[in-house]
Coordinates of C-alpha atoms in Angstrom, one line a residue:
L12 CA 208.0 -64.7 91.8
Y13 CA 209.5 -66.7 88.9
T14 CA 209.6 -65.2 85.4
A15 CA 210.0 -67.3 82.3
P16 CA 213.5 -66.6 81.0
D17 CA 212.2 -65.9 77.5
S18 CA 209.5 -63.5 78.7
C19 CA 209.5 -59.8 79.6
E20 CA 206.6 -60.2 82.2
G21 CA 207.9 -58.3 85.3
R22 CA 211.4 -57.6 83.6
C23 CA 210.8 -54.3 81.9
E24 CA 213.9 -52.1 82.0
E25 CA 215.9 -54.8 83.7
P26 CA 219.6 -54.1 83.2
Y27 CA 221.3 -55.9 80.5
S28 CA 222.9 -59.2 81.4
E29 CA 224.6 -61.5 78.9
E30 CA 223.3 -64.4 81.0
D31 CA 219.7 -63.7 79.9
E32 CA 218.1 -65.5 77.0
C33 CA 216.5 -62.3 75.7
H34 CA 216.2 -58.8 77.1
C35 CA 213.6 -56.1 78.1
H36 CA 215.5 -52.9 78.3
A37 CA 215.0 -50.0 76.0
D38 CA 218.1 -50.8 73.8
C39 CA 217.0 -54.4 73.1
E40 CA 215.4 -53.5 69.8
R41 CA 218.5 -51.9 68.6
F42 CA 220.5 -55.0 69.4
H43 CA 217.8 -57.4 68.0
S44 CA 217.7 -59.1 71.4
C45 CA 214.2 -58.4 72.8
C46 CA 212.0 -61.2 74.1
K47 CA 209.1 -61.9 71.8
D48 CA 206.6 -60.4 74.3
Y49 CA 208.5 -57.2 74.8
H50 CA 206.0 -55.0 73.2
R51 CA 203.1 -56.5 75.0
H52 CA 204.6 -56.1 78.5
C53 CA 207.0 -53.1 78.2
R54 CA 205.3 -50.9 75.5
P55 CA 201.6 -51.0 76.4
D56 CA 200.8 -48.6 73.5
G57 CA 202.6 -50.8 70.9
F58 CA 205.1 -49.6 68.4
S59 CA 203.4 -46.2 67.9
S60 CA 204.5 -45.1 71.4
S61 CA 208.0 -44.2 70.2
Q62 CA 209.2 -42.2 67.2
D63 CA 211.9 -44.8 66.8
A64 CA 209.4 -47.7 66.5
I65 CA 209.1 -49.2 63.0
T66 CA 205.3 -49.4 62.4
D67 CA 203.6 -51.8 59.8
E68 CA 202.9 -48.6 57.8
D69 CA 206.6 -47.7 57.8
L70 CA 207.4 -51.3 56.5
L71 CA 204.8 -51.0 53.7
D72 CA 206.2 -47.7 52.7
I73 CA 209.9 -48.4 52.8
S74 CA 209.5 -51.7 51.0
E75 CA 207.8 -49.9 48.2
Q76 CA 210.7 -47.4 48.1
L77 CA 213.2 -50.3 48.0
Y78 CA 211.2 -52.1 45.2
R79 CA 211.3 -48.9 43.1
A80 CA 215.0 -48.4 43.8
D81 CA 215.9 -52.0 42.6
H82 CA 217.7 -50.6 39.3
N83 CA 219.8 -53.8 38.9
K84 CA 216.9 -56.2 38.7
A85 CA 216.2 -58.4 35.6
R86 CA 214.0 -56.8 32.9
P87 CA 211.1 -59.0 31.6
T88 CA 213.2 -60.0 28.6
D89 CA 216.2 -61.0 30.8
I90 CA 214.6 -64.2 32.3
T91 CA 212.2 -66.8 30.9
I92 CA 211.1 -69.3 33.5
N93 CA 209.0 -72.5 32.9
P94 CA 207.1 -73.4 36.1
Q95 CA 205.3 -76.4 34.6
Y96 CA 203.5 -78.4 37.3
Q97 CA 201.7 -76.7 40.3
A98 CA 201.8 -79.0 43.3
G99 CA 198.9 -79.1 45.8
P100 CA 199.6 -78.9 49.5
D101 CA 199.4 -82.7 49.9
E102 CA 201.9 -83.2 47.0
T103 CA 204.9 -81.1 48.1
G104 CA 206.4 -83.7 50.4
D105 CA 206.2 -86.8 48.0
Q106 CA 209.5 -86.1 46.2
E107 CA 208.1 -86.7 42.7
D108 CA 209.6 -84.8 39.8
R109 CA 206.5 -83.7 37.9
S110 CA 208.4 -81.1 35.7
P111 CA 210.5 -82.7 33.1
Q112 CA 212.1 -79.4 31.9
P113 CA 214.4 -77.1 33.8
L114 CA 212.8 -74.1 35.6
Y115 CA 215.0 -71.6 33.7
K116 CA 214.5 -71.6 30.0
Y117 CA 216.7 -68.5 29.6
V118 CA 218.7 -66.0 31.8
N119 CA 220.6 -63.1 30.3
E120 CA 224.0 -63.7 32.0
E121 CA 225.1 -60.1 31.2
L122 CA 223.3 -59.4 34.5
F123 CA 226.0 -61.3 36.4
S124 CA 228.7 -58.9 35.3
K125 CA 227.0 -56.0 37.3
P126 CA 229.1 -55.3 40.4
T127 CA 226.7 -56.5 43.0
Y128 CA 225.9 -59.7 41.1
A129 CA 229.6 -60.5 40.4
S130 CA 230.5 -59.9 44.1
F131 CA 227.7 -62.0 45.3
I132 CA 228.4 -65.0 43.0
K133 CA 232.0 -65.0 44.3
L134 CA 230.6 -65.7 47.8
L135 CA 228.6 -68.9 46.8
D136 CA 231.5 -71.3 46.6
N137 CA 232.9 -70.3 50.1
Y138 CA 230.9 -72.8 52.1
Q139 CA 230.7 -76.4 53.2
R140 CA 227.0 -77.2 52.8
V141 CA 226.8 -80.0 55.3
T142 CA 226.1 -78.8 58.9
G143 CA 228.5 -80.0 61.4
R144 CA 231.6 -79.3 59.3
E145 CA 233.6 -76.3 60.5
E146 CA 233.9 -73.4 58.0
D147 CA 237.5 -72.6 57.0
V148 CA 237.3 -68.8 56.2
T149 CA 240.4 -67.7 54.3
A150 CA 241.7 -64.1 53.9
E151 CA 240.4 -64.1 50.4
E152 CA 236.8 -65.1 51.4
L153 CA 236.9 -62.2 54.1
R154 CA 237.9 -59.9 51.2
E155 CA 235.0 -61.2 49.2
Q156 CA 232.6 -60.5 52.0
D157 CA 233.9 -56.8 52.3
N158 CA 233.8 -56.3 48.6
F159 CA 230.1 -57.4 48.4
L160 CA 229.2 -55.1 51.2
K161 CA 231.1 -52.4 49.6
E162 CA 229.2 -52.9 46.2
V163 CA 225.8 -53.2 47.7
M164 CA 226.2 -50.0 49.8
K165 CA 226.9 -48.1 46.6
T166 CA 223.3 -48.8 45.4
E167 CA 220.4 -46.4 45.9
L168 CA 218.5 -49.3 47.4
M169 CA 220.9 -49.9 50.3
K170 CA 221.4 -46.1 50.8
K171 CA 217.7 -45.7 51.2
L172 CA 217.5 -48.6 53.7
F173 CA 220.4 -47.0 55.7
T174 CA 218.6 -43.5 55.7
F175 CA 215.4 -45.2 57.0
L176 CA 217.1 -47.2 59.8
H177 CA 219.3 -44.1 60.7
K178 CA 216.0 -42.0 61.1
K179 CA 214.8 -44.8 63.3
N180 CA 217.9 -44.5 65.5
R181 CA 219.1 -48.0 64.7
Y182 CA 222.4 -46.9 63.3
G183 CA 224.5 -43.8 63.8
S184 CA 226.5 -44.1 60.7
P185 CA 227.0 -46.0 57.4
Q186 CA 230.2 -47.6 58.9
E187 CA 228.3 -48.8 62.0
F188 CA 225.5 -50.3 59.6
V189 CA 228.1 -52.1 57.4
A190 CA 229.9 -53.6 60.5
D191 CA 226.7 -54.8 61.8
L192 CA 225.6 -56.3 58.4
K193 CA 229.0 -58.2 58.3
E194 CA 228.3 -59.6 61.7
M195 CA 224.6 -60.5 61.4
W196 CA 225.0 -62.1 58.0
F197 CA 228.5 -63.5 57.9
G198 CA 229.4 -64.1 61.5
L199 CA 229.7 -67.8 62.2
Y200 CA 227.9 -70.0 64.7
S201 CA 227.2 -73.7 65.3
R202 CA 224.2 -75.6 63.9
G203 CA 226.1 -78.9 64.4
D204 CA 228.3 -80.3 67.1
G205 CA 229.9 -77.1 68.3
E206 CA 231.7 -76.5 65.1
Q207 CA 231.6 -73.0 63.5
D208 CA 229.6 -74.4 60.6
S209 CA 227.0 -71.9 59.6
S210 CA 226.0 -68.3 59.0
G211 CA 222.9 -66.4 58.0
F212 CA 224.3 -65.7 54.5
E213 CA 225.3 -69.3 53.9
H214 CA 221.9 -70.6 55.1
V215 CA 219.7 -68.1 53.2
F216 CA 221.6 -67.6 50.0
S217 CA 223.9 -70.6 49.4
G218 CA 221.9 -73.3 51.2
E219 CA 222.8 -76.1 53.6
V220 CA 222.2 -79.7 54.0
K221 CA 221.0 -80.8 57.5
K222 CA 219.8 -84.3 58.4
G223 CA 219.7 -85.3 54.8
K224 CA 217.4 -82.4 53.7
V225 CA 218.1 -79.0 52.0
S226 CA 217.9 -76.2 54.5
G227 CA 217.6 -72.6 53.6
F228 CA 218.6 -72.0 49.9
H229 CA 216.3 -69.2 49.0
N230 CA 218.2 -67.6 46.1
W231 CA 217.3 -67.6 42.4
I232 CA 220.9 -67.0 41.1
R233 CA 222.3 -69.9 43.1
F234 CA 219.5 -72.1 41.8
Y235 CA 220.0 -71.1 38.2
L236 CA 223.7 -71.6 38.4
L237 CA 223.4 -75.1 39.9
E238 CA 220.5 -76.0 37.6
K239 CA 222.6 -75.2 34.6
Q240 CA 225.4 -77.5 35.9
G241 CA 222.7 -80.4 36.4
I242 CA 223.2 -80.3 40.3
V243 CA 219.7 -78.9 41.0
N244 CA 216.6 -80.6 39.6
Y245 CA 213.4 -78.6 39.7
F246 CA 210.3 -80.8 40.6
S247 CA 207.3 -78.5 40.8
H248 CA 206.0 -75.2 42.3
N249 CA 203.3 -74.6 44.9
F250 CA 203.0 -70.8 44.7
N251 CA 203.4 -68.3 41.9
G252 CA 203.2 -64.7 42.9
P253 CA 200.9 -62.2 41.2
W254 CA 203.8 -60.0 39.7
D255 CA 203.8 -59.7 36.0
T256 CA 207.4 -58.3 36.0
Y257 CA 210.5 -59.0 38.1
P258 CA 211.0 -59.5 40.9
D259 CA 208.4 -62.3 41.1
V260 CA 208.0 -64.9 43.9
L261 CA 207.9 -68.6 43.5
G262 CA 207.4 -71.4 46.1
L263 CA 209.1 -74.5 44.7
Q264 CA 210.1 -78.1 45.2
F265 CA 213.6 -79.3 44.0
S266 CA 216.4 -81.7 44.8
W267 CA 220.0 -80.6 45.3
D268 CA 222.4 -83.5 44.6
G269 CA 219.7 -85.9 45.7
F270 CA 218.7 -83.9 48.7
Y271 CA 215.2 -82.6 48.7
K272 CA 213.6 -79.3 49.6
E273 CA 209.9 -79.7 50.2
V274 CA 208.9 -76.1 50.1
G275 CA 211.5 -73.4 49.2
S276 CA 210.6 -69.9 48.4
A277 CA 212.5 -67.4 46.4
F278 CA 212.4 -64.0 44.8
I279 CA 212.9 -64.4 40.9
G280 CA 214.8 -61.8 39.0
C281 CA 215.7 -59.4 41.8
S282 CA 219.2 -58.0 42.4
P283 CA 221.2 -59.4 45.3
E284 CA 221.0 -56.1 47.0
F285 CA 217.1 -56.2 46.9
E286 CA 216.9 -59.5 48.7
F287 CA 219.7 -58.7 51.0
G288 CA 218.1 -55.4 51.9
L289 CA 214.6 -56.7 52.4
Y290 CA 215.7 -59.5 54.6
T291 CA 217.8 -57.2 56.7
L292 CA 215.0 -54.8 57.2
C293 CA 212.7 -57.5 58.4
F294 CA 215.3 -59.0 60.6
I295 CA 215.8 -55.6 62.4
A296 CA 212.1 -54.6 62.4
R297 CA 210.4 -58.0 63.1
P298 CA 212.8 -60.6 64.3
G299 CA 211.1 -63.9 64.8
R300 CA 207.7 -62.6 63.3
A301 CA 206.1 -62.2 60.0
C302 CA 207.1 -58.9 58.5
P303 CA 204.4 -57.2 56.3
L304 CA 205.7 -55.7 53.0
S305 CA 204.3 -54.2 49.8
L306 CA 205.9 -54.6 46.4
G307 CA 204.3 -52.8 43.4
G308 CA 201.0 -52.6 45.3
Y309 CA 201.0 -56.4 46.1
S310 CA 201.4 -57.5 49.8
L311 CA 203.7 -60.3 51.0
S312 CA 205.4 -61.3 54.2
I313 CA 208.9 -62.2 55.1
Q314 CA 209.7 -64.5 58.1
T315 CA 213.0 -64.1 59.9
Y316 CA 214.4 -65.9 63.0
T317 CA 217.3 -65.0 65.3
W318 CA 220.0 -67.5 66.2
T319 CA 219.4 -67.9 69.9
K320 CA 222.4 -69.9 71.0
S321 CA 225.1 -67.4 70.5
T322 CA 225.5 -63.6 70.2
Y323 CA 227.9 -61.0 69.1
G324 CA 228.8 -57.5 70.3
N325 CA 226.5 -56.4 73.2
G326 CA 224.1 -59.4 73.0
K327 CA 223.2 -58.8 69.3
K328 CA 221.7 -61.8 67.5
Y329 CA 222.8 -63.5 64.3
I330 CA 220.4 -64.2 61.5
A331 CA 219.2 -67.8 61.7
T332 CA 217.1 -67.6 58.5
A333 CA 214.9 -65.3 56.3
Y334 CA 212.5 -66.3 53.6
I335 CA 209.3 -65.3 51.8
I336 CA 206.1 -66.7 53.3
S337 CA 204.6 -68.2 50.2

């Protein structure tokens, strides 16, 4: 009676083993290590069968709460973008620069002096962008990680997220939550040849280059700072969200030092804690699947993926990627 190693069919409540690709016991949700079909086989009633489950309704409600709690986001007068050319689906891959002007006409850089922005920006130069090159993490860089986590946890937004996850029995204390954030986002793993060359934070926020293409790189602050230096060249956009204030959402094409990103997506004008919090929520609630959210009455989805080749703690998974489905 062979069972596929990535399925829960016939494996419900099987004891934890680190040899298993994924797990089917009651704690697997807490450790983000469930097989994708866990709910189909082991929870016949779906998420609603447990008070600890995170329902789609919960996600829509908590995301609106986080949206309202983003007090550090840009005001409409803080940013002026110039999206220019909108590329059709058949044009995103042709690497043509159809927008002669930069994407950012104006950004009020006073935003960057806010503690969460300042501590976030300090992290961006900590990485070798090419996969396969081992990351050399210094004591100073570890302090920068801790400082960023300390600053975001002071915000109402991240406090609300912790309260929600605590009620859902995912974390017992803020200290446990912060320790797990540090591992899932900053813990190193290998995308290359066995080197500890990548992390969820590097991939999502700072960006990587893999096989001659831009990989990850979903952050507006990083984009703005590099565009200002002439290192990033904006080509076009394929999606512009319905928001008439910030945060907005853009799907975009660009090159980074000559390496191309065919379809990137980014929140524009949100605070670092907003993006960090939403991606964390979706990674915990819907790893490997589309995560339905609501922002200011408008729906959107975030896709996250777990890193499957290595784990931390008791079989917990690192973040491989997180991005808005545009």
